[in-house]
PDB file of C-alpha atoms and ligand atoms in Angstrom:
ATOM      1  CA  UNK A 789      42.950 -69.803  39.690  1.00  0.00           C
ATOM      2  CA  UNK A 790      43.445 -66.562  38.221  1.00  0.00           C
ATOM      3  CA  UNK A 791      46.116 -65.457  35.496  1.00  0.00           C
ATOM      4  CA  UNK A 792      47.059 -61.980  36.108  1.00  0.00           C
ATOM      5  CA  UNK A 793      49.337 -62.101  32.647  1.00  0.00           C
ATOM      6  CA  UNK A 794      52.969 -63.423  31.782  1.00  0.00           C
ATOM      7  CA  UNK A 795      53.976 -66.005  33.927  1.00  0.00           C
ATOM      8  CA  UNK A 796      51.773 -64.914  37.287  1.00  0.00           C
ATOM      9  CA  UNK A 797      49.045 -66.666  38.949  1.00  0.00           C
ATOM     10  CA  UNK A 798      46.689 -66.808  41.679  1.00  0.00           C
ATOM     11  CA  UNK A 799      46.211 -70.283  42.827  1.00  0.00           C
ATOM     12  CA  UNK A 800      43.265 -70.567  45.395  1.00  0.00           C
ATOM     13  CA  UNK A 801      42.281 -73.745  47.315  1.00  0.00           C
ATOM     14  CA  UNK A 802      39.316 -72.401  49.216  1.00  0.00           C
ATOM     15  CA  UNK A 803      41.395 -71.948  52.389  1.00  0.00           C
ATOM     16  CA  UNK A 804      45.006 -69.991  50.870  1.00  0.00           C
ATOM     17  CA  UNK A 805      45.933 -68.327  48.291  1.00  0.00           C
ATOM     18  CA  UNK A 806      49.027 -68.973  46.758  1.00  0.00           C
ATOM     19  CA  UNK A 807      50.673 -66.733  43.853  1.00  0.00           C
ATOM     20  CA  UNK A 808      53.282 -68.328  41.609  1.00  0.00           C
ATOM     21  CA  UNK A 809      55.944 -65.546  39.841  1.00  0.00           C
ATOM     22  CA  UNK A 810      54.245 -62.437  41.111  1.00  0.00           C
ATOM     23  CA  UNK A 811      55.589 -60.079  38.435  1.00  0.00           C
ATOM     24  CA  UNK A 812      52.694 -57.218  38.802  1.00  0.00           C
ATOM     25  CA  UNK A 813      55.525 -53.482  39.060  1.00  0.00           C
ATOM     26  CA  UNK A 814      57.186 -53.398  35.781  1.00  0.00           C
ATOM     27  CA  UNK A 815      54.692 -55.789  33.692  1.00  0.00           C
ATOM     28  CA  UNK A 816      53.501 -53.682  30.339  1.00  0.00           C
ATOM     29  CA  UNK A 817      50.277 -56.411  30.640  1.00  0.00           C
ATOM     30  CA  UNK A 818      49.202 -55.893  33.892  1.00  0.00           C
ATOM     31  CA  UNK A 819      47.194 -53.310  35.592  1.00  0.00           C
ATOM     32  CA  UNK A 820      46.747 -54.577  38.755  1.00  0.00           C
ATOM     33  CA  UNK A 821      49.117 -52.914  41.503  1.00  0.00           C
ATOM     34  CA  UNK A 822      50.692 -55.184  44.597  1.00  0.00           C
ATOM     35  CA  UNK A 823      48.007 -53.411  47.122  1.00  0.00           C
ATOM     36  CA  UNK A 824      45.541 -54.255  45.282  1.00  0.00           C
ATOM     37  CA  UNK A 825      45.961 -58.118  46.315  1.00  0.00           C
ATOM     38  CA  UNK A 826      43.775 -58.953  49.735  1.00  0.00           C
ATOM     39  CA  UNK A 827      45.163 -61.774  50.446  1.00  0.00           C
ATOM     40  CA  UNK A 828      49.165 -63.539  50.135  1.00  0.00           C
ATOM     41  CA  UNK A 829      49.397 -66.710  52.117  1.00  0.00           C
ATOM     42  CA  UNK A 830      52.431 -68.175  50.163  1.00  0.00           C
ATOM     43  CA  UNK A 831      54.870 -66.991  47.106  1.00  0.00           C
ATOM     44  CA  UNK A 832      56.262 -69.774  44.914  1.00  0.00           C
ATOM     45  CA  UNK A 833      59.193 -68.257  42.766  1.00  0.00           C
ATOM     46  CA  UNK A 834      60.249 -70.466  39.971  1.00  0.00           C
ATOM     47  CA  UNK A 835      63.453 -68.446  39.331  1.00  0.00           C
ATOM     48  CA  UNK A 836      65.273 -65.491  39.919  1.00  0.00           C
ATOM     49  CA  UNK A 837      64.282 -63.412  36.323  1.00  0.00           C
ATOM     50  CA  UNK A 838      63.076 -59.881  37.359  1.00  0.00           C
ATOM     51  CA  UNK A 839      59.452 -61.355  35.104  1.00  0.00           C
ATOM     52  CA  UNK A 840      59.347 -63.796  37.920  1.00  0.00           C
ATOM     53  CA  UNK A 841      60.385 -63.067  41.647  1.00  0.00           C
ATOM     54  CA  UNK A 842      58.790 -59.623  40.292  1.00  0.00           C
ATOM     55  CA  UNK A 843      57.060 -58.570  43.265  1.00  0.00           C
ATOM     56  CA  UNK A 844      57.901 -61.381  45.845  1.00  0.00           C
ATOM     57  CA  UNK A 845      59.763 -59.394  48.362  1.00  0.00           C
ATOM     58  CA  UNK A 846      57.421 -56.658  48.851  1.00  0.00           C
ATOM     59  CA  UNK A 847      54.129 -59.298  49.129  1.00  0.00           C
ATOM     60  CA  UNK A 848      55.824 -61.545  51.222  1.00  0.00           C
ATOM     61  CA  UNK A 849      56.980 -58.683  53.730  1.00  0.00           C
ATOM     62  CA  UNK A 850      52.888 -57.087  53.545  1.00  0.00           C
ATOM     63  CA  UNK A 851      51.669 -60.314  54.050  1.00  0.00           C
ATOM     64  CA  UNK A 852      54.065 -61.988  55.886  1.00  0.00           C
ATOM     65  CA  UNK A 853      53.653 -64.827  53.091  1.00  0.00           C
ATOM     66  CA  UNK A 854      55.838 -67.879  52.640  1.00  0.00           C
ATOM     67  CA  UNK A 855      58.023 -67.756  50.048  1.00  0.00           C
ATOM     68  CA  UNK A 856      59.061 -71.138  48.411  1.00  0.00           C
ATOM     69  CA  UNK A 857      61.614 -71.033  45.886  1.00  0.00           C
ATOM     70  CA  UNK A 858      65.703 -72.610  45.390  1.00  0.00           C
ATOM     71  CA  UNK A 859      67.334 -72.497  48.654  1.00  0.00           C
ATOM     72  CA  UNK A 860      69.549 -69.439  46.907  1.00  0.00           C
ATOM     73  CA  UNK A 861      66.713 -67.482  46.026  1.00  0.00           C
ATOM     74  CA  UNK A 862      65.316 -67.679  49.691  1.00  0.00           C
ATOM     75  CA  UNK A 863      68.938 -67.218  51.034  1.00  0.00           C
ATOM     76  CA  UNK A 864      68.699 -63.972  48.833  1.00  0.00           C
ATOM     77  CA  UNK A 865      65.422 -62.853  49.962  1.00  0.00           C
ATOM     78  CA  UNK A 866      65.763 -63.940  54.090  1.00  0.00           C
ATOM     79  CA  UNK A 867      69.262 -61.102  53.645  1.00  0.00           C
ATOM     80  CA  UNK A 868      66.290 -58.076  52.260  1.00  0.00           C
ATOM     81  CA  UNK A 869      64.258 -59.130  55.324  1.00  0.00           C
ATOM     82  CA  UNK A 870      61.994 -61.606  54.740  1.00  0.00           C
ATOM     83  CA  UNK A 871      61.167 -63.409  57.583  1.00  0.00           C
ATOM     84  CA  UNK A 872      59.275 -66.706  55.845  1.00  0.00           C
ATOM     85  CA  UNK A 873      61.633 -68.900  53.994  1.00  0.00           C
ATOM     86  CA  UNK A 874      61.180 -72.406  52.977  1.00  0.00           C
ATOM     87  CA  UNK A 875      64.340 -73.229  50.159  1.00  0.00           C
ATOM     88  CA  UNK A 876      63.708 -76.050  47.879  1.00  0.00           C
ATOM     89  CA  UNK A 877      65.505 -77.966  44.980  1.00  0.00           C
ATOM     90  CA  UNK A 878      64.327 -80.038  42.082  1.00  0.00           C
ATOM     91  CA  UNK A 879      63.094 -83.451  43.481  1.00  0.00           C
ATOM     92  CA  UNK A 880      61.095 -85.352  46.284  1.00  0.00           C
ATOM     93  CA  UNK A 881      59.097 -82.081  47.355  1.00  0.00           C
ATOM     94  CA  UNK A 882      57.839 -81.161  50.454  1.00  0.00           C
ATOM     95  CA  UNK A 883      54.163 -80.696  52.269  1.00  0.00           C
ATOM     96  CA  UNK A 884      53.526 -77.287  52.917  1.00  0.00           C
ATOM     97  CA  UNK A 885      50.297 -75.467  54.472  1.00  0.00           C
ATOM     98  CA  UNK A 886      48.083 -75.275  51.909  1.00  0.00           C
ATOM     99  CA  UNK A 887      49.754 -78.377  49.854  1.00  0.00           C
ATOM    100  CA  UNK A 888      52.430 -79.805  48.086  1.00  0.00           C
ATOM    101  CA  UNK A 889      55.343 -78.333  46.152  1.00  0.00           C
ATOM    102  CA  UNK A 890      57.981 -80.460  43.797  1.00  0.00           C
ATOM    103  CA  UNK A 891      59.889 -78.774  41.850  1.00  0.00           C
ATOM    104  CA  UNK A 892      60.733 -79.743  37.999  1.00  0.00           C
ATOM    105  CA  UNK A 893      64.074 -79.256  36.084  1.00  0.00           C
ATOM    106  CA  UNK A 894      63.907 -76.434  33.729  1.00  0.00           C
ATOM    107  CA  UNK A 895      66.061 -75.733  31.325  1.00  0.00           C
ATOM    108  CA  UNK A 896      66.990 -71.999  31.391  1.00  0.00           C
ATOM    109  CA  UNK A 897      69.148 -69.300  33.443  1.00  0.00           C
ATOM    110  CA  UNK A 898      68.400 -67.989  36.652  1.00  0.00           C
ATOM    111  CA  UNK A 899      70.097 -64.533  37.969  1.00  0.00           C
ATOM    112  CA  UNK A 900      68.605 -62.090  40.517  1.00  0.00           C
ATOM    113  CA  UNK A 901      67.805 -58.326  39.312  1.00  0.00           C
ATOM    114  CA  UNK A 902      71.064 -57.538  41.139  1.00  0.00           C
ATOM    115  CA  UNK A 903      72.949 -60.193  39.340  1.00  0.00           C
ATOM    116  CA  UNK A 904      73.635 -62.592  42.345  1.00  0.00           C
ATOM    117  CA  UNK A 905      73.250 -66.602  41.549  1.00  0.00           C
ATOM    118  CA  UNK A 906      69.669 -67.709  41.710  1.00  0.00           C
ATOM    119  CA  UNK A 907      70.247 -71.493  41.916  1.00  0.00           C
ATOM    120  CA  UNK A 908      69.071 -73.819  39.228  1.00  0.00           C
ATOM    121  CA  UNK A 909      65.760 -72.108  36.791  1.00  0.00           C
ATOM    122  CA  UNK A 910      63.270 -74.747  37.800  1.00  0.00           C
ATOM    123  CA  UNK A 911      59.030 -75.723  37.453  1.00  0.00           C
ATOM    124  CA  UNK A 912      57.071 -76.433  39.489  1.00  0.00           C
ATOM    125  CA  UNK A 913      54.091 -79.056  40.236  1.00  0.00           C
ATOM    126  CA  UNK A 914      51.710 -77.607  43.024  1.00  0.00           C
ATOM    127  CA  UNK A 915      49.187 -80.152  44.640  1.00  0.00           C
ATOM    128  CA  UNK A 916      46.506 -78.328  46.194  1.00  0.00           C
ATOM    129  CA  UNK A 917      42.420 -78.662  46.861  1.00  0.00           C
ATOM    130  CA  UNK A 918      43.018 -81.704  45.645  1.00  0.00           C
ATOM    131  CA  UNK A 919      44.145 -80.789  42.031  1.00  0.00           C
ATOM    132  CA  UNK A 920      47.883 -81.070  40.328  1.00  0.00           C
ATOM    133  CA  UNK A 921      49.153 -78.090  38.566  1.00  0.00           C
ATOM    134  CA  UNK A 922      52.441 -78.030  36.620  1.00  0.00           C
ATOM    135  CA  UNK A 923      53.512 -74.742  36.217  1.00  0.00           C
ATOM    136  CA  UNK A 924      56.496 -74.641  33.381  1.00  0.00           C
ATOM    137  CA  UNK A 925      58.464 -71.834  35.065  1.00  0.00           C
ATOM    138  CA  UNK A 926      61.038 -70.439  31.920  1.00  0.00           C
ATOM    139  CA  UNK A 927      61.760 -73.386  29.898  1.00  0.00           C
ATOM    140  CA  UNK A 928      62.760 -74.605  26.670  1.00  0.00           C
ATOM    141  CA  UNK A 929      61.108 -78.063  25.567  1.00  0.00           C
ATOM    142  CA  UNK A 930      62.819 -81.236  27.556  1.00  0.00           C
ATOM    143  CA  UNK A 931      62.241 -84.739  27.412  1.00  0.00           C
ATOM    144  CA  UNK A 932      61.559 -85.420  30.991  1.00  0.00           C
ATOM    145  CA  UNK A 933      58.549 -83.900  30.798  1.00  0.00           C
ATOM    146  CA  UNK A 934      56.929 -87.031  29.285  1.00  0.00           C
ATOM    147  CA  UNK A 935      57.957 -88.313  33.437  1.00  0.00           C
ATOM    148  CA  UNK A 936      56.112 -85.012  34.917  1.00  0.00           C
ATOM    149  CA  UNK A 937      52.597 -85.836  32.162  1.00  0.00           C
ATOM    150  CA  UNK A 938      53.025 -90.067  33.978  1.00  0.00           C
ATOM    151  CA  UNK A 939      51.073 -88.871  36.727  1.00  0.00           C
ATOM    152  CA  UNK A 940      47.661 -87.099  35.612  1.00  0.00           C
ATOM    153  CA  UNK A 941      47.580 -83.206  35.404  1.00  0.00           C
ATOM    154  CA  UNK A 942      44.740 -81.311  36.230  1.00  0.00           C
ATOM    155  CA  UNK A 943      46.656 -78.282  34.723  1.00  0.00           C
ATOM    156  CA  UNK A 944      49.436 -77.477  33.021  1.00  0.00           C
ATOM    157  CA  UNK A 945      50.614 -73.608  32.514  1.00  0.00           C
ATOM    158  CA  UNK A 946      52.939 -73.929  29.742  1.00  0.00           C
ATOM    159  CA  UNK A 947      55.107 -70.730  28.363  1.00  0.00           C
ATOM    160  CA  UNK A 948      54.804 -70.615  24.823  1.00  0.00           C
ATOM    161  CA  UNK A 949      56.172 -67.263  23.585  1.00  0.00           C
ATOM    162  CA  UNK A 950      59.464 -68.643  22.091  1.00  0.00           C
ATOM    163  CA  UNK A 951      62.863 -66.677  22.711  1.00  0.00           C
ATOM    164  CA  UNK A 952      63.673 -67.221  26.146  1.00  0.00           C
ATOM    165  CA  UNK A 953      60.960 -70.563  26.416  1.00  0.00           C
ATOM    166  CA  UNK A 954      59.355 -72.931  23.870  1.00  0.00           C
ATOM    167  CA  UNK A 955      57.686 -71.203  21.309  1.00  0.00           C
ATOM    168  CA  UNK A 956      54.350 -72.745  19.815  1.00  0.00           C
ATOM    169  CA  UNK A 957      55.561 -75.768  18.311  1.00  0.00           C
ATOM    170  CA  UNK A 958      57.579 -76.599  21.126  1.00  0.00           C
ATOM    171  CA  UNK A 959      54.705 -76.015  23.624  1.00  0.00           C
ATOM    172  CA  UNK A 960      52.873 -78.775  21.511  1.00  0.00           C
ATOM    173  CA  UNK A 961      55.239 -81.231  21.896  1.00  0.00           C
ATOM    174  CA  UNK A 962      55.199 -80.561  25.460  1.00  0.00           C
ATOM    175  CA  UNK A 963      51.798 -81.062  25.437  1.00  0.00           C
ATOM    176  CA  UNK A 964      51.971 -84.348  23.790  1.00  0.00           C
ATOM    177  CA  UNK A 965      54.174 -85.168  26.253  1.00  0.00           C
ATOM    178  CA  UNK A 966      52.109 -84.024  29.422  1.00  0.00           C
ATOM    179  CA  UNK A 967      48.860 -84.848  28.622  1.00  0.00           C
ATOM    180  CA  UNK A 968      47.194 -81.842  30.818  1.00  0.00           C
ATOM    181  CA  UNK A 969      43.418 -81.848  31.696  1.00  0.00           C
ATOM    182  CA  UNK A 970      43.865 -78.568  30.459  1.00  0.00           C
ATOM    183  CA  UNK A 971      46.366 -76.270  29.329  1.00  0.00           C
ATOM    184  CA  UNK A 972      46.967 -72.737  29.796  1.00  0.00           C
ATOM    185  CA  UNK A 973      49.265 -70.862  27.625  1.00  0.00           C
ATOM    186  CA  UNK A 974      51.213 -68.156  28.980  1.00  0.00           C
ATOM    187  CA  UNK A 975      54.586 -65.795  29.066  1.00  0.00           C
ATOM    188  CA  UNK A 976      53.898 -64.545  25.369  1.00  0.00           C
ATOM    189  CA  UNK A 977      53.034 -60.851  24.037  1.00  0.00           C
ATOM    190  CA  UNK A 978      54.322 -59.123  26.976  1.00  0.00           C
ATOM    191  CA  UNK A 979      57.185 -57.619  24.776  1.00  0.00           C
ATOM    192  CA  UNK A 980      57.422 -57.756  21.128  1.00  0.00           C
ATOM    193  CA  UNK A 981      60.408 -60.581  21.284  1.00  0.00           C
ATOM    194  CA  UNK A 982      57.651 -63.166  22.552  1.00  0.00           C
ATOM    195  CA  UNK A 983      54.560 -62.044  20.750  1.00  0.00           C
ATOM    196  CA  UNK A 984      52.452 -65.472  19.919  1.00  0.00           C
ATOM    197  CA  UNK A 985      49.014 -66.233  17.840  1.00  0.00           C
ATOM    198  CA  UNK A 986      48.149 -67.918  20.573  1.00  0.00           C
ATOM    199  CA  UNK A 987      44.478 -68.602  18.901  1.00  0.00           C
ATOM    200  CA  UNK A 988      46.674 -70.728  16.508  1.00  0.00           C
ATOM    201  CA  UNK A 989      48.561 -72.574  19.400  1.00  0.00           C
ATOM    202  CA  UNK A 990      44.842 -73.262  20.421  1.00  0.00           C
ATOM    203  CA  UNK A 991      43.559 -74.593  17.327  1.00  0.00           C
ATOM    204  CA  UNK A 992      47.161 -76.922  16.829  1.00  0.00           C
ATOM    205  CA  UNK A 993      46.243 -78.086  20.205  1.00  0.00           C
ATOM    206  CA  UNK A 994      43.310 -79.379  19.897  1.00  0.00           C
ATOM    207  CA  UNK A 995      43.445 -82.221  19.007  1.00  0.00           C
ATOM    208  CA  UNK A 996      46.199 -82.934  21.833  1.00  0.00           C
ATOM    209  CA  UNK A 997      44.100 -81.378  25.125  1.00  0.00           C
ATOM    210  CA  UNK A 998      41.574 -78.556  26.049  1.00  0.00           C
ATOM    211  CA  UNK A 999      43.417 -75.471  25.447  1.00  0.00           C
ATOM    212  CA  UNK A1000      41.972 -72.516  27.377  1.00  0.00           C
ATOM    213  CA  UNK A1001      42.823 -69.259  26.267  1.00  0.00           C
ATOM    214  CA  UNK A1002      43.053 -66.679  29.775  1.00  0.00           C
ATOM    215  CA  UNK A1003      42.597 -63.033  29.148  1.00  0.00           C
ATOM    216  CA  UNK A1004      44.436 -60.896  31.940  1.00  0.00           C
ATOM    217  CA  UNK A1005      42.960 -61.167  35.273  1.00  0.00           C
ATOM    218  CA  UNK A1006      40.646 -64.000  34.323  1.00  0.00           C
ATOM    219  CA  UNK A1007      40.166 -66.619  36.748  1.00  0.00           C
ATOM    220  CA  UNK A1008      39.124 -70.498  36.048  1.00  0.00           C
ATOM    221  CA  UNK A1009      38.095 -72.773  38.006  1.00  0.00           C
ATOM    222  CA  UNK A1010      40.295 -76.528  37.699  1.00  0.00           C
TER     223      UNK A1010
HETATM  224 NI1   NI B2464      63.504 -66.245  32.891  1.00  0.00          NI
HETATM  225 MN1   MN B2465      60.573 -65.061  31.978  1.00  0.00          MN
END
């Protein structure tokens, strides 16, 4: 897996590659241009924020990727041209190509850089070369995710920069709550508004889970 900053990732399974909220044009953290990824075999948006679909459309159309995301995102993305929809909601999940995809309440907003209705802000838990990744999406701290941490995480990407998401404290209490393998911190110091210490969060952590600190464009394997 590979953390290209914010809330983007490269999730590899051997086989596929699958990028969750590819937000590369635009991001003040990331150096890495759309062309210079080899290989897109699906796109899994968590909402509509310009920090998340970022780059979807474009990939999806190079690549002819998959893009997996709330049935009004993909309605919103099949009317720009892309040809490879699959439109989900929160619950039950489905079995794609390279593995599975539920996704998770969240609570937060979800617009589309041109203002139209993105559907519900959601997370998402990705089950793929055999591992289970929870990826927070934009979220402030919720109960339920004590029901997401009842069956074991391999990973758990959790936003932690406060202001739109949980801030520190509330990523630990997530974390208490989800019980990770390990956890990943991320959305925090792209802007100002959601700097972090995140070598703090770490050390708060600890004695929760295995906190591991990505730097941009780092890669680890689960
Ligand atoms: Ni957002
Ligand atoms: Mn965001």
């Amino acid at each position: 897996m590979k953390w290209f900053s914010h809330a983007a990732f490269a999730i590899e399974n051997g086989e596929h590659t699958v990028l969750v909220d590819p937000f590369f044009t635009g991001n003040p953290l990331c150096s890495i241009k759309p062309d210079e990824l080899e290989r897109v075999d699906a796109i899994v948006v968590t909402h509509g924020h310009r920090d998340h679909i970022g780059d979807t459309e474009y990939l999806a159309k190079k690549h002819d990727a998959t893009v997996i995301s709330s049935v009004e995102i993909c309605n919103w993305l099949g009317k720009r041209g892309v040809k490879k929809l699959h439109g989900q909601q929160p619950g039950g999940g489905h079995s794609h190509f390279f593995g599975t995809v539920k996704f998770t309440a969240a609570v937060h907003s979800s617009s589309l850089p041109d203002g139209s209705y993105g559907g519900i802000a959601m997370g998402v838990i990705l089950e793929t070369g055999g591992k289970r990744i929870y990826h927070s999406g934009d979220t402030a701290l919720f109960s339920d995710m004590k029901i997401i941490g009842k069956n074991k995480l391999d990973a758990a990407l959790l936003c932690i920069g406060g202001n739109y998401t949980m801030d520190v404290s509330e990523a630990l209490e997530a974390a208490s709550m989800l019980k990770p393998g390990i956890l990943i911190p991320m959305h925090y110091d792209t802007w100002e508004v959601i700097r972090q210490d995140v070598v703090s969060f770490k050390n708060k952590a600890a004695s929760i889970c295995d906190v591991r600190i990505l730097g941009i464009n780092d890669t680890i394997t689960i």
